[in-house]
Amino acid sequence: MCGIVGYIGKGNAQEIILDGLEKLEYRGYDSAGIAIINKSGLKTRKKVGRLSNLANDLKGDPINGDVGIGHTRWATHGAPSDVNSHPHTNMSGSIAVVHNGIIENYRSIKEELVGLGYSFKSETDTEVVAHLIDYYYSGDLLEAVFKAEDRLKGAYALAVIAKDNPDEIVAIRHESPLILGIGEGEYFVASDIPAILKYTNKMVYLENKDTIRLTRNGYKVYGPDRMEVKRDINTIMWDVEAASKEGFEHFMLKEIYQQPKAIDETLFRRLDDDGNIYLENIKITKEDLNNIDRIYIVGCGTAYHAGLIGRYLFQTFLKVNTITDIASEFRYNEHYIDERTLVVVVSQSGETLDTLTALKDAREKGARILSITNVVGSSVSRESNDVFYTWAGPEIAVASTKAYTTQLVAFYMLALHFGRLKGTLEDECYDEILEELKGLSQKVQLTLESVNESSKEVANKIKDNHSLFYLGRGLDYNTALEGALKLKEISYIHTEAFPAGELKHGTIALIEEGTPVIAIATQQGLYDKMVSNIKEVKARGAFVIGVTRHRNRDLEQVCDYTIFIEESFNIFMPLLSVIFPQLLSYHTSLIKGNDVDKPRNLAKSVTVE
Ligand code: G6P
């Protein structure tokens, strides 16, 4: 959460930083600020609200200069306000700091600094960093940052500038992400690639406890021991278009429609000459698989929901006990983890702190870590033994869509590949299932085309409701969970997902005349039971929207509204049945006039616990 950008070079720092912050708004958008050094000193401007507030303010009264830092905030310590916005400065305003993360021991440092005569303006944890650097500063900014850092506990990516060092930016990364961008005579630092991709595609992924010093003539990276180190320069293959809306009204809609392509990218890049699955970054052998007696899958939000489907697939094809857990709970639950445990970590961004912490805990206990992530070089990927990269391209909208469907593809491929390798899945089944998987992107495309209009119609019907229920059984229940999350996130309608059979044990009391219920009924073996459950809620006045396969035409007689989707094997239906809930959330949010891509209170990349 929170996005930071820094620039040093010959260009217009204000323009470049604002442009970068716009791309990072998905990380937080309750206030924004900028600090730039020019001939008249260090100028800071901060505004509560969206970045556009700051941009408008700067339009009327720009800050010239070619070195600066900027920040877009997701509040943790202190409410969104001008004064709590970053950058934070020392008392004289000569040192400015932007921060992503949480300084856990800020209270004790603050007390100490207050005792030394420092006065604080904001309620933030970050302000201590500005005063602490001031305390240690005697002309050498890098040295002062090192000394200040020795005092900090928590997670942080920081960028610092000082009026008396007008030709440098010092930045540091610890747990929160930070990348360095290398241009022609100009250098950048940012929380994420899209922020600076317009200016350079040469990036260095900083490692934990790396510090960088950028000048107009070059950069130096210092490792955790403060000695200079060399880090690889990566050439990013995404183009700028990949991080733009490309004619769509919102990133979310673009990302929903990109799913067929993203699924194909994820799948077809990993087929060998015989058309079989070949996983390039996964070194798990048959012997390793025989040694694994337990699998845990961990993730947050949508990634967790993908993991629920992963669990079903691993148990079915690998015949190994698998538990899917929410990353923030994983470390507090009683688990049996040792060298025979495989932990599969799912994270689109690869930076979610809860997920990263769960990963590290499990690794310390001896587990082998396999991660599924969308971001090459992310913290999760670096901390893992094996990595499956989803090739979804950058996902910008806070509500995750293409990341989810490509995570499902990752699980299908892993389960098929491991099942065959281990011998728990017969070659014939492997061939048949893989063949079907190869054609799924087309079915996703057809589903997208056929459900768009109906999702608009249903959005109009549910938009004024205060609560809604999703029902499903088996894999459909997992889709129901994801559908409910999507609707909550961006339409703000209180939505709950229930296993259809469980409803009668309490929740059915909430059904009254007109309560919308979306029933997902794609699992053929469970279809009749679903129909009975639908009748139960109908009898109590629910307005039922059924989602099923084309063959189940009879559902129309039971539901008020029925959505028909493409046919496939039961295990692949989650990839098709999630399309309607995605589009329904999108259209409901749009009709309600909400900010689809940047829903209230949320951020895409959550780098605090
Ligand atoms: C946030 C986002 C969710 C996302 C979750 C996990 O809460 O709003 O959309 O599913 O983080 O993110 P990750 O990057 O770890 O998949």
Coordinates of C-alpha atoms and ligand atoms in Angstrom, one line a residue:
M1 CA 0.0 0.0 0.0
C2 CA 1.1 3.5 -0.7
G3 CA 3.2 4.2 -3.8
I4 CA 6.4 6.1 -4.1
V5 CA 8.3 7.6 -7.0
G6 CA 11.6 9.4 -7.2
Y7 CA 13.3 11.1 -10.1
I8 CA 16.7 12.6 -10.8
G9 CA 17.9 13.8 -14.2
K10 CA 17.3 16.6 -16.7
G11 CA 13.6 16.3 -17.1
N12 CA 10.7 18.0 -15.4
A13 CA 10.5 16.2 -12.0
Q14 CA 7.0 17.3 -11.2
E15 CA 5.6 16.0 -14.4
I16 CA 7.4 12.7 -14.3
I17 CA 6.6 12.1 -10.6
L18 CA 2.9 12.9 -11.1
D19 CA 2.7 10.6 -14.1
G20 CA 4.3 7.8 -12.1
L21 CA 2.0 8.4 -9.1
E22 CA -1.0 8.1 -11.4
K23 CA 0.1 4.6 -12.3
L24 CA 0.6 3.8 -8.6
E25 CA -2.8 5.0 -7.5
Y26 CA -4.0 1.4 -7.3
R27 CA -1.7 1.1 -4.2
G28 CA -3.6 3.8 -2.3
Y29 CA -5.4 7.0 -3.2
D30 CA -6.5 8.9 -0.1
S31 CA -3.9 11.7 -0.4
A32 CA -0.8 12.5 -2.4
G33 CA 2.2 14.7 -2.2
I34 CA 5.5 15.7 -3.8
A35 CA 8.8 17.3 -2.8
I36 CA 11.2 18.9 -5.3
I37 CA 14.5 20.6 -5.0
N38 CA 15.2 23.7 -7.1
K39 CA 17.3 26.8 -6.8
S40 CA 15.1 28.3 -4.1
G41 CA 15.2 25.2 -1.9
L42 CA 13.1 22.2 -1.1
K43 CA 9.5 22.6 -1.9
T44 CA 6.7 20.3 -0.7
R45 CA 3.1 20.2 -1.7
K46 CA 0.5 17.8 -0.3
K47 CA -3.2 17.3 -0.8
V48 CA -5.8 15.1 0.7
G49 CA -8.0 13.2 -1.7
R50 CA -7.2 11.8 -5.2
L51 CA -4.0 12.6 -7.0
S52 CA -6.0 14.9 -9.3
N53 CA -6.4 17.4 -6.3
L54 CA -2.6 17.6 -6.0
A55 CA -2.2 17.8 -9.8
N56 CA -4.8 20.7 -10.0
D57 CA -3.0 22.5 -7.3
L58 CA 0.3 22.2 -9.0
K59 CA -1.2 23.2 -12.3
G60 CA -1.9 26.7 -10.9
D61 CA 1.4 26.9 -9.1
P62 CA 4.0 24.4 -10.4
I63 CA 7.3 23.5 -8.7
N64 CA 10.2 23.5 -11.1
G65 CA 13.1 21.3 -10.6
D66 CA 14.7 18.1 -11.9
V67 CA 15.0 16.1 -8.7
G68 CA 12.2 15.0 -6.4
I69 CA 10.1 12.4 -4.7
G70 CA 6.3 11.7 -4.6
H71 CA 3.8 9.6 -2.8
T72 CA 0.2 8.3 -3.1
R73 CA -1.2 7.2 0.3
W74 CA -3.3 4.4 1.8
A75 CA -3.7 5.6 5.4
T76 CA -2.5 3.4 8.2
H77 CA -1.3 5.8 11.0
G78 CA -3.4 8.9 11.0
A79 CA -6.5 9.7 9.0
P80 CA -6.2 11.0 5.4
S81 CA -5.5 14.8 5.6
D82 CA -3.1 17.3 4.1
V83 CA -0.8 17.2 7.1
N84 CA -0.7 13.4 7.3
S85 CA 0.1 13.1 3.6
H86 CA 3.7 12.4 2.6
P87 CA 6.4 13.7 2.0
H88 CA 7.2 14.3 5.6
T89 CA 10.0 16.7 6.5
N90 CA 12.3 17.6 9.3
M91 CA 11.4 20.8 11.3
S92 CA 13.3 23.2 9.0
G93 CA 11.8 21.5 5.9
S94 CA 15.2 20.7 4.4
I95 CA 14.9 16.9 4.4
A96 CA 11.9 15.2 2.8
V97 CA 10.9 11.5 3.1
V98 CA 8.3 9.3 1.4
H99 CA 7.5 5.9 2.9
N100 CA 5.6 2.7 2.0
G101 CA 5.1 0.3 4.9
I102 CA 4.9 0.7 8.7
I103 CA 7.6 1.7 11.2
E104 CA 6.6 -0.5 14.1
N105 CA 8.7 1.2 16.8
Y106 CA 7.8 4.7 15.8
R107 CA 6.3 5.5 19.2
S108 CA 9.5 5.0 21.2
I109 CA 11.6 6.9 18.6
K110 CA 9.1 9.7 18.7
E111 CA 9.2 9.9 22.5
E112 CA 13.0 10.1 22.3
L113 CA 13.0 12.8 19.6
V114 CA 10.4 14.8 21.5
G115 CA 12.7 14.7 24.5
L116 CA 15.5 16.1 22.3
G117 CA 13.3 19.0 21.3
Y118 CA 11.8 17.8 18.0
S119 CA 8.2 18.7 17.4
F120 CA 5.8 16.7 15.2
K121 CA 3.1 17.9 12.9
S122 CA 1.4 14.7 11.8
E123 CA 0.1 11.5 13.4
T124 CA 2.1 9.3 11.1
D125 CA 4.8 6.8 11.8
T126 CA 6.8 8.2 8.9
E127 CA 7.5 11.6 10.3
V128 CA 9.9 10.0 12.8
V129 CA 12.1 9.0 9.9
A130 CA 12.5 12.6 8.7
H131 CA 13.5 13.8 12.2
L132 CA 15.7 10.8 12.7
I133 CA 17.6 11.5 9.5
D134 CA 17.9 15.2 10.6
Y135 CA 19.3 14.1 13.9
Y136 CA 22.1 12.1 12.3
Y137 CA 22.7 14.4 9.4
S138 CA 26.0 16.2 9.1
G139 CA 26.3 16.8 5.4
D140 CA 26.4 13.2 4.2
L141 CA 22.8 12.1 3.4
L142 CA 23.6 8.4 2.7
E143 CA 25.4 8.1 6.1
A144 CA 22.5 9.8 7.9
V145 CA 20.0 7.4 6.2
F146 CA 22.1 4.4 7.2
K147 CA 22.2 5.6 10.9
A148 CA 18.5 6.3 10.9
E149 CA 17.8 2.9 9.4
D150 CA 19.7 1.1 12.2
R151 CA 16.9 2.4 14.5
L152 CA 13.9 1.3 12.5
K153 CA 11.8 -1.8 12.9
G154 CA 9.0 -2.8 10.6
A155 CA 8.5 -2.8 6.8
Y156 CA 9.6 0.1 4.7
A157 CA 10.5 1.4 1.3
L158 CA 11.8 5.0 1.7
A159 CA 13.0 7.7 -0.6
V160 CA 14.8 10.7 0.8
I161 CA 16.0 14.0 -0.6
A162 CA 17.8 16.9 1.2
K163 CA 18.0 20.6 0.2
D164 CA 21.8 20.6 1.0
N165 CA 22.4 17.6 -1.2
P166 CA 20.5 18.7 -4.3
D167 CA 22.1 16.2 -6.7
E168 CA 21.0 12.9 -5.0
I169 CA 18.2 10.7 -3.9
V170 CA 18.8 8.0 -1.3
A171 CA 16.3 5.2 -1.1
I172 CA 16.1 2.0 0.9
R173 CA 14.0 -1.2 0.8
H174 CA 13.1 -3.5 3.6
E175 CA 10.1 -5.8 3.1
S176 CA 8.1 -3.2 1.1
P177 CA 8.9 -3.3 -2.7
L178 CA 11.1 -0.9 -4.5
I179 CA 12.7 -0.9 -7.9
L180 CA 15.3 1.2 -9.6
G181 CA 14.9 2.5 -13.1
I182 CA 17.9 3.3 -15.3
G183 CA 17.3 5.8 -18.1
E184 CA 19.7 7.9 -20.3
G185 CA 21.2 10.4 -17.9
E186 CA 18.2 10.0 -15.6
Y187 CA 17.3 7.6 -12.8
F188 CA 14.1 6.6 -11.1
V189 CA 13.0 4.8 -8.0
A190 CA 9.4 3.4 -7.7
S191 CA 7.2 1.0 -5.9
D192 CA 6.3 -0.8 -9.1
I193 CA 7.2 -1.1 -12.7
P194 CA 4.3 0.7 -14.5
A195 CA 5.2 3.9 -12.7
I196 CA 8.3 4.4 -14.7
L197 CA 7.9 2.1 -17.7
K198 CA 7.1 5.1 -20.0
Y199 CA 10.6 6.4 -19.4
T200 CA 12.7 3.2 -19.2
N201 CA 12.4 -0.6 -19.4
K202 CA 15.8 -1.2 -17.6
M203 CA 15.0 -2.0 -14.0
V204 CA 16.9 -3.4 -11.0
Y205 CA 14.8 -5.3 -8.5
L206 CA 16.2 -4.2 -5.2
E207 CA 16.7 -6.9 -2.5
N208 CA 15.8 -6.6 1.1
K209 CA 17.9 -4.1 3.0
D210 CA 19.4 -2.7 -0.2
T211 CA 20.1 1.0 -0.2
I212 CA 20.6 3.0 -3.4
R213 CA 22.1 6.4 -4.0
L214 CA 21.1 8.0 -7.3
T215 CA 22.9 11.0 -8.7
R216 CA 22.6 12.6 -12.2
N217 CA 25.7 10.6 -13.2
G218 CA 24.8 7.1 -12.0
Y219 CA 23.7 5.0 -9.2
K220 CA 25.2 2.8 -6.5
V221 CA 23.6 -0.1 -4.7
Y222 CA 24.7 -1.0 -1.1
G223 CA 23.7 -4.5 0.3
P224 CA 22.6 -5.3 3.8
D225 CA 26.2 -5.0 5.1
R226 CA 26.4 -1.5 3.5
M227 CA 29.1 -2.6 1.1
E228 CA 28.6 -1.7 -2.6
V229 CA 27.0 -4.6 -4.6
K230 CA 26.1 -5.3 -8.2
R231 CA 22.5 -6.2 -8.9
D232 CA 21.2 -7.5 -12.3
I233 CA 19.6 -5.1 -14.7
N234 CA 16.4 -6.6 -16.1
T235 CA 14.8 -5.6 -19.4
I236 CA 11.1 -5.4 -18.9
M237 CA 9.2 -6.9 -21.9
W238 CA 5.8 -5.3 -21.2
D239 CA 5.1 -2.3 -23.3
V240 CA 3.6 0.9 -22.1
E241 CA 0.3 -0.1 -23.7
A242 CA 0.1 -3.1 -21.4
A243 CA -0.3 -0.7 -18.5
S244 CA -2.8 1.6 -20.2
K245 CA -6.6 1.2 -20.7
E246 CA -6.3 0.7 -24.4
G247 CA -9.7 2.2 -25.2
F248 CA -11.6 0.5 -22.4
E249 CA -13.5 2.7 -19.9
H250 CA -11.8 1.1 -17.0
F251 CA -8.8 -1.2 -16.3
M252 CA -11.1 -3.7 -14.8
L253 CA -13.2 -4.1 -18.0
K254 CA -10.0 -4.3 -20.0
E255 CA -8.6 -7.0 -17.7
I256 CA -11.9 -9.0 -17.8
Y257 CA -11.7 -9.0 -21.6
Q258 CA -8.0 -9.9 -21.7
Q259 CA -8.7 -13.2 -19.9
P260 CA -8.7 -15.4 -23.0
K261 CA -5.4 -14.0 -24.1
A262 CA -3.9 -14.2 -20.5
I263 CA -5.1 -17.8 -20.2
D264 CA -3.4 -18.7 -23.5
E265 CA -0.2 -16.9 -22.6
T266 CA 0.0 -18.8 -19.3
L267 CA -0.8 -22.2 -20.9
F268 CA 0.8 -22.2 -24.4
R269 CA 4.1 -20.9 -23.4
R270 CA 4.6 -24.0 -21.3
L271 CA 3.9 -26.8 -23.8
D272 CA 6.8 -28.8 -25.2
D273 CA 7.0 -30.0 -28.8
D274 CA 4.7 -32.9 -28.0
G275 CA 2.1 -30.6 -26.6
N276 CA 2.8 -31.7 -23.0
I277 CA 3.2 -29.5 -20.0
Y278 CA 6.8 -28.2 -19.4
L279 CA 7.3 -26.1 -16.3
E280 CA 10.5 -24.1 -16.7
N281 CA 11.1 -22.8 -13.1
I282 CA 9.9 -25.9 -11.3
K283 CA 12.5 -28.5 -10.3
I284 CA 10.2 -30.8 -8.3
T285 CA 11.0 -34.4 -9.3
K286 CA 9.0 -37.7 -9.0
E287 CA 11.1 -38.5 -5.9
D288 CA 10.3 -35.1 -4.4
L289 CA 6.6 -35.7 -5.0
N290 CA 6.7 -39.1 -3.4
N291 CA 8.3 -37.5 -0.4
I292 CA 5.6 -34.8 0.0
D293 CA 2.9 -36.0 2.4
R294 CA 1.0 -32.7 2.9
I295 CA 0.3 -29.6 0.9
Y296 CA -0.7 -26.2 2.2
I297 CA -1.9 -23.4 -0.1
V298 CA -1.8 -19.9 1.2
G299 CA -2.9 -16.5 -0.2
C300 CA -5.2 -13.5 0.5
G301 CA -8.4 -12.4 -1.1
T302 CA -8.8 -13.6 -4.6
A303 CA -5.6 -15.5 -4.5
Y304 CA -7.0 -17.5 -1.6
H305 CA -10.1 -18.3 -3.6
A306 CA -7.9 -19.6 -6.4
G307 CA -6.2 -21.7 -3.8
L308 CA -9.5 -23.3 -2.7
I309 CA -9.8 -24.7 -6.3
G310 CA -6.1 -25.7 -6.2
R311 CA -6.8 -27.8 -3.2
Y312 CA -9.5 -29.8 -5.0
L313 CA -7.2 -30.4 -7.9
F314 CA -4.2 -31.4 -5.9
Q315 CA -6.3 -33.8 -3.8
T316 CA -7.9 -35.3 -6.9
F317 CA -4.8 -35.6 -9.1
L318 CA -2.0 -36.0 -6.6
K319 CA -3.8 -37.8 -3.8
V320 CA -2.1 -35.7 -1.2
N321 CA -3.9 -34.1 1.8
T322 CA -4.1 -30.4 0.9
I323 CA -5.3 -27.5 3.1
T324 CA -5.9 -24.0 1.8
D325 CA -5.5 -21.3 4.4
I326 CA -5.8 -17.5 4.5
A327 CA -2.2 -16.2 4.7
S328 CA -2.9 -13.8 7.6
E329 CA -4.3 -16.7 9.7
F330 CA -1.8 -19.4 8.5
R331 CA 0.9 -18.6 11.0
Y332 CA -1.5 -18.6 13.9
N333 CA -3.2 -21.9 13.1
E334 CA -1.7 -25.1 14.3
H335 CA 0.0 -26.7 11.3
Y336 CA 2.3 -29.7 10.9
I337 CA 5.1 -28.4 8.7
D338 CA 8.4 -30.1 8.0
E339 CA 10.6 -31.2 5.2
R340 CA 7.8 -33.3 3.7
T341 CA 5.5 -30.3 3.4
L342 CA 5.0 -28.4 0.2
V343 CA 3.6 -24.9 0.6
V344 CA 2.1 -23.3 -2.4
V345 CA 2.0 -19.5 -2.1
V346 CA -0.4 -17.6 -4.4
S347 CA 0.0 -13.9 -4.9
Q348 CA -0.7 -11.8 -8.0
S349 CA 1.7 -9.0 -6.8
G350 CA 4.1 -11.2 -5.0
E351 CA 4.4 -8.4 -2.4
T352 CA 1.4 -9.0 0.0
L353 CA 3.0 -8.9 3.4
D354 CA 0.7 -11.4 5.0
T355 CA 1.5 -13.9 2.3
L356 CA 5.2 -13.2 2.4
T357 CA 5.3 -13.7 6.1
A358 CA 3.4 -17.0 5.9
L359 CA 5.9 -18.1 3.3
K360 CA 8.9 -17.2 5.5
D361 CA 7.4 -19.0 8.5
A362 CA 6.8 -22.2 6.5
R363 CA 10.3 -22.1 5.0
E364 CA 11.9 -21.8 8.4
K365 CA 10.1 -24.9 9.4
G366 CA 11.6 -26.8 6.5
A367 CA 8.8 -26.7 3.9
R368 CA 9.5 -26.5 0.2
I369 CA 7.9 -23.3 -1.3
L370 CA 6.3 -23.2 -4.7
S371 CA 4.9 -19.8 -5.6
I372 CA 2.3 -18.8 -8.2
T373 CA 2.8 -15.1 -8.9
N374 CA 2.3 -12.6 -11.7
V375 CA 5.3 -10.4 -11.1
V376 CA 8.8 -11.5 -12.1
G377 CA 11.4 -10.7 -9.5
S378 CA 8.7 -10.0 -6.8
S379 CA 9.6 -10.8 -3.1
V380 CA 7.5 -13.9 -3.1
S381 CA 9.2 -15.3 -6.2
R382 CA 12.6 -14.6 -4.8
E383 CA 11.9 -16.3 -1.5
S384 CA 10.6 -19.5 -3.2
N385 CA 12.3 -22.7 -4.3
D386 CA 10.1 -23.0 -7.4
V387 CA 8.0 -20.4 -9.2
F388 CA 5.1 -20.6 -11.6
Y389 CA 4.7 -17.2 -13.3
T390 CA 1.2 -16.4 -14.5
W391 CA 1.6 -14.4 -17.7
A392 CA -1.4 -12.2 -17.2
G393 CA 0.5 -8.9 -17.8
P394 CA 0.1 -6.0 -15.4
E395 CA -3.2 -6.1 -13.5
I396 CA -4.1 -2.5 -12.4
A397 CA -7.7 -2.6 -11.2
V398 CA -8.0 -3.3 -7.5
A399 CA -10.6 -6.0 -8.1
S400 CA -8.6 -8.9 -9.5
T401 CA -9.9 -10.8 -12.5
K402 CA -7.3 -12.0 -15.0
A403 CA -4.9 -12.8 -12.2
Y404 CA -7.5 -15.1 -10.7
T405 CA -8.3 -17.0 -13.9
T406 CA -4.6 -17.4 -14.7
Q407 CA -4.0 -18.6 -11.2
L408 CA -6.6 -21.3 -11.9
V409 CA -4.7 -22.2 -15.1
A410 CA -1.5 -22.5 -13.0
F411 CA -3.3 -24.9 -10.6
Y412 CA -4.7 -27.0 -13.5
M413 CA -1.2 -27.3 -15.1
L414 CA 0.5 -28.0 -11.8
A415 CA -2.0 -30.7 -10.8
L416 CA -1.9 -32.3 -14.2
H417 CA 1.9 -32.2 -14.5
F418 CA 2.6 -33.5 -10.9
G419 CA -0.2 -36.1 -11.2
R420 CA 1.4 -37.6 -14.3
L421 CA 4.9 -37.3 -12.9
K422 CA 3.9 -39.1 -9.7
G423 CA 1.9 -41.7 -11.5
T424 CA -1.4 -40.8 -9.7
L425 CA -2.9 -39.6 -13.0
E426 CA -3.1 -42.0 -15.9
D427 CA -1.6 -40.8 -19.2
E428 CA -5.0 -41.2 -21.0
C429 CA -6.7 -38.9 -18.4
Y430 CA -3.9 -36.4 -18.6
D431 CA -4.2 -36.2 -22.4
E432 CA -7.9 -35.8 -22.3
I433 CA -7.9 -33.1 -19.6
L434 CA -5.0 -31.2 -21.1
E435 CA -6.8 -31.2 -24.5
E436 CA -9.9 -29.7 -23.0
L437 CA -7.8 -27.1 -21.2
K438 CA -6.2 -26.0 -24.5
G439 CA -9.6 -25.0 -25.8
L440 CA -10.8 -23.2 -22.7
S441 CA -9.8 -19.7 -23.7
Q442 CA -12.2 -19.9 -26.6
K443 CA -15.0 -20.9 -24.2
V444 CA -14.1 -18.0 -21.9
Q445 CA -14.4 -15.7 -24.9
L446 CA -17.8 -17.1 -25.9
T447 CA -19.0 -16.7 -22.3
L448 CA -17.7 -13.1 -22.2
E449 CA -19.8 -12.4 -25.3
S450 CA -22.9 -14.1 -24.2
V451 CA -23.2 -12.9 -20.6
N452 CA -22.3 -9.2 -20.9
E453 CA -25.8 -8.0 -21.7
S454 CA -27.4 -10.2 -19.1
S455 CA -24.9 -9.0 -16.5
K456 CA -26.0 -5.4 -17.2
E457 CA -29.7 -6.4 -16.8
V458 CA -29.1 -8.1 -13.5
A459 CA -26.9 -5.2 -12.3
N460 CA -29.9 -2.9 -12.8
K461 CA -32.1 -5.3 -10.8
I462 CA -29.8 -5.6 -7.8
K463 CA -28.2 -2.2 -7.7
D464 CA -30.5 -0.9 -4.9
N465 CA -30.4 -4.0 -2.7
H466 CA -28.5 -3.8 0.6
S467 CA -27.7 -7.5 0.7
L468 CA -27.2 -10.4 -1.6
F469 CA -26.3 -14.0 -1.4
Y470 CA -24.3 -16.3 -3.6
L471 CA -24.9 -20.1 -3.4
G472 CA -23.0 -23.0 -4.7
R473 CA -21.9 -26.5 -4.0
G474 CA -18.4 -28.1 -4.4
L475 CA -16.3 -26.0 -6.8
D476 CA -19.3 -23.8 -7.4
Y477 CA -19.1 -22.7 -3.8
N478 CA -15.5 -21.5 -4.4
T479 CA -16.8 -19.4 -7.4
A480 CA -19.5 -18.1 -5.2
L481 CA -16.9 -16.9 -2.7
E482 CA -15.0 -15.1 -5.4
G483 CA -18.2 -13.6 -6.9
A484 CA -19.3 -12.3 -3.5
L485 CA -15.9 -10.7 -2.9
K486 CA -16.0 -9.0 -6.3
L487 CA -19.4 -7.5 -5.6
K488 CA -18.5 -6.4 -2.1
E489 CA -15.3 -4.8 -3.3
I490 CA -16.6 -2.5 -5.9
S491 CA -20.4 -2.3 -5.6
Y492 CA -20.4 -2.0 -1.8
I493 CA -23.5 -4.3 -1.6
H494 CA -23.2 -6.6 1.4
T495 CA -22.8 -10.0 -0.3
E496 CA -22.2 -13.4 1.3
A497 CA -21.4 -16.7 -0.3
F498 CA -22.8 -19.9 1.2
P499 CA -22.5 -23.6 0.5
A500 CA -26.0 -24.2 -0.7
G501 CA -26.6 -27.0 1.7
E502 CA -25.6 -25.0 4.7
L503 CA -28.1 -22.2 4.2
K504 CA -30.9 -24.0 6.0
H505 CA -28.7 -24.1 9.2
G506 CA -29.2 -20.4 9.9
T507 CA -28.7 -18.1 7.0
I508 CA -32.0 -18.8 5.3
A509 CA -33.6 -16.7 8.1
L510 CA -32.2 -13.7 6.2
I511 CA -34.0 -14.4 3.0
E512 CA -37.1 -12.3 2.6
E513 CA -39.3 -11.1 -0.2
G514 CA -37.1 -9.9 -3.1
T515 CA -33.6 -10.8 -1.6
P516 CA -31.4 -11.5 -4.6
V517 CA -29.7 -14.9 -4.6
I518 CA -27.2 -15.9 -7.2
A519 CA -27.1 -19.6 -7.5
I520 CA -24.2 -21.2 -9.4
A521 CA -25.1 -24.6 -10.6
T522 CA -22.5 -26.0 -13.0
Q523 CA -21.3 -29.1 -11.2
Q524 CA -23.4 -31.8 -12.8
G525 CA -23.2 -34.4 -10.0
L526 CA -24.6 -31.7 -7.6
Y527 CA -27.1 -30.2 -9.9
D528 CA -30.3 -31.8 -8.5
K529 CA -29.3 -30.9 -5.0
M530 CA -28.7 -27.3 -6.1
V531 CA -32.2 -27.2 -7.7
S532 CA -33.7 -28.2 -4.4
N533 CA -31.8 -25.5 -2.6
I534 CA -32.9 -22.9 -5.1
K535 CA -36.5 -24.0 -4.6
E536 CA -36.1 -23.5 -0.8
V537 CA -35.0 -19.9 -1.2
K538 CA -37.6 -19.2 -3.9
A539 CA -40.3 -20.5 -1.5
R540 CA -39.2 -17.8 1.0
G541 CA -39.4 -15.0 -1.5
A542 CA -35.9 -14.8 -3.0
F543 CA -35.3 -13.3 -6.4
V544 CA -33.1 -16.0 -7.9
I545 CA -30.5 -15.6 -10.6
G546 CA -29.2 -19.0 -11.8
V547 CA -25.9 -19.6 -13.5
T548 CA -25.6 -22.9 -15.2
R549 CA -24.5 -24.8 -18.4
H550 CA -26.4 -24.6 -21.6
R551 CA -27.7 -28.2 -21.2
N552 CA -29.6 -27.4 -18.0
R553 CA -32.4 -25.5 -19.8
D554 CA -34.8 -26.6 -17.1
L555 CA -33.3 -24.2 -14.6
E556 CA -35.3 -21.5 -16.2
Q557 CA -38.4 -22.9 -14.7
V558 CA -37.0 -22.6 -11.2
C559 CA -35.2 -19.2 -11.3
D560 CA -36.4 -15.7 -12.0
Y561 CA -33.4 -15.1 -14.3
T562 CA -31.1 -17.7 -15.8
I563 CA -27.6 -17.2 -17.3
F564 CA -26.4 -20.0 -19.5
I565 CA -22.6 -20.5 -20.0
E566 CA -20.4 -22.8 -22.1
E567 CA -19.9 -26.5 -21.3
S568 CA -16.8 -28.1 -20.1
F569 CA -15.5 -30.7 -17.6
N570 CA -16.7 -30.1 -14.0
I571 CA -13.2 -29.1 -12.9
F572 CA -13.0 -26.4 -15.6
M573 CA -16.4 -24.8 -14.9
P574 CA -14.9 -22.3 -12.3
L575 CA -13.0 -20.7 -15.2
L576 CA -16.3 -20.1 -17.0
S577 CA -18.7 -19.5 -14.2
V578 CA -16.7 -16.6 -12.7
I579 CA -17.1 -14.5 -15.8
F580 CA -20.7 -13.5 -15.0
P581 CA -19.9 -12.5 -11.4
Q582 CA -17.0 -10.4 -12.7
L583 CA -19.1 -8.5 -15.2
L584 CA -22.0 -8.2 -12.8
S585 CA -19.8 -6.5 -10.2
Y586 CA -18.3 -4.2 -12.9
H587 CA -21.7 -3.1 -14.2
T588 CA -23.3 -2.7 -10.7
S589 CA -20.4 -0.6 -9.6
L590 CA -20.6 1.5 -12.8
I591 CA -24.4 2.0 -12.5
K592 CA -24.0 3.1 -8.8
G593 CA -21.4 5.7 -9.9
N594 CA -18.6 4.1 -7.9
D595 CA -15.0 4.3 -8.8
V596 CA -14.6 0.9 -10.4
D597 CA -10.9 0.7 -10.5
K598 CA -10.2 2.4 -7.2
P599 CA -12.9 1.3 -4.7
R600 CA -13.1 3.0 -1.4
N601 CA -10.8 1.9 1.5
L602 CA -9.0 -0.7 -0.6
A603 CA -5.6 -1.0 -2.2
K604 CA -4.3 -3.5 -4.7
S605 CA -1.0 -4.4 -3.1
V606 CA -1.3 -4.7 0.6
T607 CA 2.2 -4.4 2.1
V608 CA 1.1 -4.1 5.8
E609 CA 0.1 -6.9 8.1
Ligands
G6P1 C1 -5.7 -7.1 -1.9 C2 -6.5 -6.9 -3.2 C3 -7.1 -8.2 -3.7 C4 -6.1 -9.3 -3.7 C5 -5.3 -9.4 -2.4 C6 -4.1 -10.4 -2.6 O1 -6.6 -7.2 -0.9 O2 -7.4 -5.9 -3.1 O3 -7.7 -8.0 -4.9 O4 -6.7 -10.5 -4.1 O5 -4.8 -8.2 -2.0 O6 -3.2 -9.8 -3.4 P1 -2.0 -10.6 -4.1 O7 -1.2 -9.6 -4.9 O8 -1.2 -11.2 -3.0 O9 -2.6 -11.6 -5.0

